[in-house]
């Protein structure tokens, strides 16, 4: 059983005041909003295993590629994955057929047994609880933008 959810975080560029000789660096309260990072989170509660994927967007295409990664990389040894997720519009088998050829989409879909949380009860999804833990432990920090 794997629970799936997603969230996003704003990426900002902090602006600091260059230090004068002998003075410590100071932080200014100004920042520049750079972009948003989307996080897809899959959590397997019985194994306490977490898979997190960062994407630039949260679309049906991103969702389909994340499902394929789960099937082919992280759970390639499993015949079937019981997938628990909320009713977000991109959370459907149709997303697979939108992105992949019919044979690939069917291959991925056959490996999934999907269970949707009741409407207005997505807190039953343990991936959402894991996102809350991630948020408190590390994502509550400001995420600085670094250009590579």
GROMACS .gro file of C-alpha atoms in nm:
model
  148
    1UNK     CA    1   0.000   0.000   0.000
    2UNK     CA    2   0.134   0.339  -0.105
    3UNK     CA    3  -0.025   0.674  -0.025
    4UNK     CA    4   0.026   0.962  -0.269
    5UNK     CA    5  -0.018   1.337  -0.234
    6UNK     CA    6   0.150   1.656  -0.350
    7UNK     CA    7   0.223   2.005  -0.229
    8UNK     CA    8   0.417   2.309  -0.344
    9UNK     CA    9   0.659   2.556  -0.192
   10UNK     CA   10   0.758   2.904  -0.296
   11UNK     CA   11   1.125   2.952  -0.384
   12UNK     CA   12   1.267   3.287  -0.290
   13UNK     CA   13   1.593   3.470  -0.334
   14UNK     CA   14   1.703   3.631  -0.010
   15UNK     CA   15   1.869   3.967  -0.035
   16UNK     CA   16   2.153   4.033   0.206
   17UNK     CA   17   2.354   4.341   0.282
   18UNK     CA   18   2.723   4.292   0.195
   19UNK     CA   19   2.931   4.317   0.512
   20UNK     CA   20   3.173   4.601   0.568
   21UNK     CA   21   3.519   4.499   0.687
   22UNK     CA   22   3.497   4.397   1.052
   23UNK     CA   23   3.114   4.379   1.053
   24UNK     CA   24   2.901   4.066   1.028
   25UNK     CA   25   2.677   4.003   0.728
   26UNK     CA   26   2.322   4.129   0.773
   27UNK     CA   27   2.000   3.997   0.630
   28UNK     CA   28   1.751   4.231   0.475
   29UNK     CA   29   1.380   4.148   0.492
   30UNK     CA   30   1.346   4.190   0.119
   31UNK     CA   31   1.325   3.892  -0.107
   32UNK     CA   32   1.246   3.815  -0.468
   33UNK     CA   33   0.993   3.546  -0.553
   34UNK     CA   34   1.160   3.317  -0.805
   35UNK     CA   35   0.927   3.026  -0.870
   36UNK     CA   36   0.739   2.743  -0.708
   37UNK     CA   37   0.862   2.388  -0.654
   38UNK     CA   38   0.602   2.112  -0.659
   39UNK     CA   39   0.663   1.799  -0.451
   40UNK     CA   40   0.502   1.465  -0.526
   41UNK     CA   41   0.517   1.243  -0.218
   42UNK     CA   42   0.454   0.868  -0.208
   43UNK     CA   43   0.456   0.710   0.137
   44UNK     CA   44   0.448   0.339   0.215
   45UNK     CA   45   0.341   0.332   0.581
   46UNK     CA   46   0.415  -0.034   0.655
   47UNK     CA   47   0.776   0.000   0.538
   48UNK     CA   48   0.813   0.365   0.646
   49UNK     CA   49   0.941   0.435   0.294
   50UNK     CA   50   0.907   0.777   0.135
   51UNK     CA   51   0.961   0.882  -0.227
   52UNK     CA   52   0.970   1.254  -0.299
   53UNK     CA   53   0.998   1.401  -0.648
   54UNK     CA   54   1.041   1.772  -0.722
   55UNK     CA   55   0.885   1.913  -1.037
   56UNK     CA   56   0.835   2.257  -1.187
   57UNK     CA   57   0.463   2.203  -1.235
   58UNK     CA   58   0.177   1.993  -1.097
   59UNK     CA   59   0.003   1.865  -1.407
   60UNK     CA   60  -0.136   1.537  -1.538
   61UNK     CA   61   0.195   1.492  -1.721
   62UNK     CA   62   0.397   1.524  -1.397
   63UNK     CA   63   0.157   1.288  -1.219
   64UNK     CA   64   0.180   1.025  -1.496
   65UNK     CA   65   0.561   1.036  -1.495
   66UNK     CA   66   0.566   1.001  -1.115
   67UNK     CA   67   0.340   0.694  -1.135
   68UNK     CA   68   0.566   0.542  -1.400
   69UNK     CA   69   0.870   0.605  -1.178
   70UNK     CA   70   0.696   0.437  -0.884
   71UNK     CA   71   0.607   0.133  -1.097
   72UNK     CA   72   0.937   0.094  -1.283
   73UNK     CA   73   1.193   0.210  -1.027
   74UNK     CA   74   1.075   0.208  -0.666
   75UNK     CA   75   0.825  -0.080  -0.682
   76UNK     CA   76   0.945  -0.279  -0.982
   77UNK     CA   77   0.945  -0.592  -0.765
   78UNK     CA   78   0.570  -0.562  -0.688
   79UNK     CA   79   0.293  -0.718  -0.895
   80UNK     CA   80   0.038  -0.458  -0.783
   81UNK     CA   81   0.048  -0.134  -0.586
   82UNK     CA   82  -0.254  -0.041  -0.376
   83UNK     CA   83  -0.250   0.337  -0.427
   84UNK     CA   84  -0.437   0.569  -0.188
   85UNK     CA   85  -0.485   0.930  -0.302
   86UNK     CA   86  -0.731   1.216  -0.300
   87UNK     CA   87  -0.967   1.317  -0.580
   88UNK     CA   88  -0.754   1.586  -0.743
   89UNK     CA   89  -0.847   1.622  -1.110
   90UNK     CA   90  -0.510   1.489  -1.233
   91UNK     CA   91  -0.534   1.176  -1.015
   92UNK     CA   92  -0.683   0.945  -1.272
   93UNK     CA   93  -0.584   0.668  -1.509
   94UNK     CA   94  -0.675   0.909  -1.791
   95UNK     CA   95  -0.355   1.103  -1.708
   96UNK     CA   96  -0.153   0.797  -1.815
   97UNK     CA   97  -0.328   0.778  -2.151
   98UNK     CA   98  -0.277   1.151  -2.201
   99UNK     CA   99   0.101   1.112  -2.168
  100UNK     CA  100   0.199   0.762  -2.279
  101UNK     CA  101   0.113   0.538  -2.570
  102UNK     CA  102  -0.181   0.302  -2.497
  103UNK     CA  103   0.038  -0.003  -2.429
  104UNK     CA  104   0.256   0.179  -2.175
  105UNK     CA  105  -0.044   0.343  -2.009
  106UNK     CA  106  -0.222   0.006  -1.984
  107UNK     CA  107   0.093  -0.158  -1.841
  108UNK     CA  108   0.112   0.105  -1.564
  109UNK     CA  109  -0.264   0.104  -1.497
  110UNK     CA  110  -0.276  -0.275  -1.458
  111UNK     CA  111  -0.017  -0.254  -1.181
  112UNK     CA  112  -0.231  -0.011  -0.979
  113UNK     CA  113  -0.529  -0.069  -0.754
  114UNK     CA  114  -0.654   0.283  -0.683
  115UNK     CA  115  -0.850   0.384  -0.374
  116UNK     CA  116  -0.965   0.745  -0.339
  117UNK     CA  117  -1.010   0.909  -0.001
  118UNK     CA  118  -1.362   1.041   0.064
  119UNK     CA  119  -1.426   1.398  -0.050
  120UNK     CA  120  -1.332   1.644   0.229
  121UNK     CA  121  -1.138   1.371   0.410
  122UNK     CA  122  -0.801   1.372   0.238
  123UNK     CA  123  -0.644   1.380   0.587
  124UNK     CA  124  -0.707   1.004   0.583
  125UNK     CA  125  -0.424   0.982   0.328
  126UNK     CA  126  -0.102   0.915   0.519
  127UNK     CA  127   0.102   1.092   0.250
  128UNK     CA  128  -0.067   1.414   0.357
  129UNK     CA  129   0.044   1.345   0.715
  130UNK     CA  130   0.400   1.286   0.588
  131UNK     CA  131   0.391   1.619   0.402
  132UNK     CA  132   0.291   1.782   0.731
  133UNK     CA  133   0.591   1.623   0.902
  134UNK     CA  134   0.823   1.729   0.618
  135UNK     CA  135   0.680   2.081   0.639
  136UNK     CA  136   0.744   2.112   1.011
  137UNK     CA  137   1.092   1.954   0.998
  138UNK     CA  138   1.245   2.117   0.692
  139UNK     CA  139   1.003   2.280   0.448
  140UNK     CA  140   0.897   2.547   0.698
  141UNK     CA  141   1.241   2.700   0.646
  142UNK     CA  142   1.255   2.950   0.367
  143UNK     CA  143   1.369   2.778   0.050
  144UNK     CA  144   1.636   2.987  -0.111
  145UNK     CA  145   1.666   2.991  -0.486
  146UNK     CA  146   2.004   2.901  -0.627
  147UNK     CA  147   2.078   2.922  -0.995
  148UNK     CA  148   2.297   2.635  -1.113
   0.00000   0.00000   0.00000
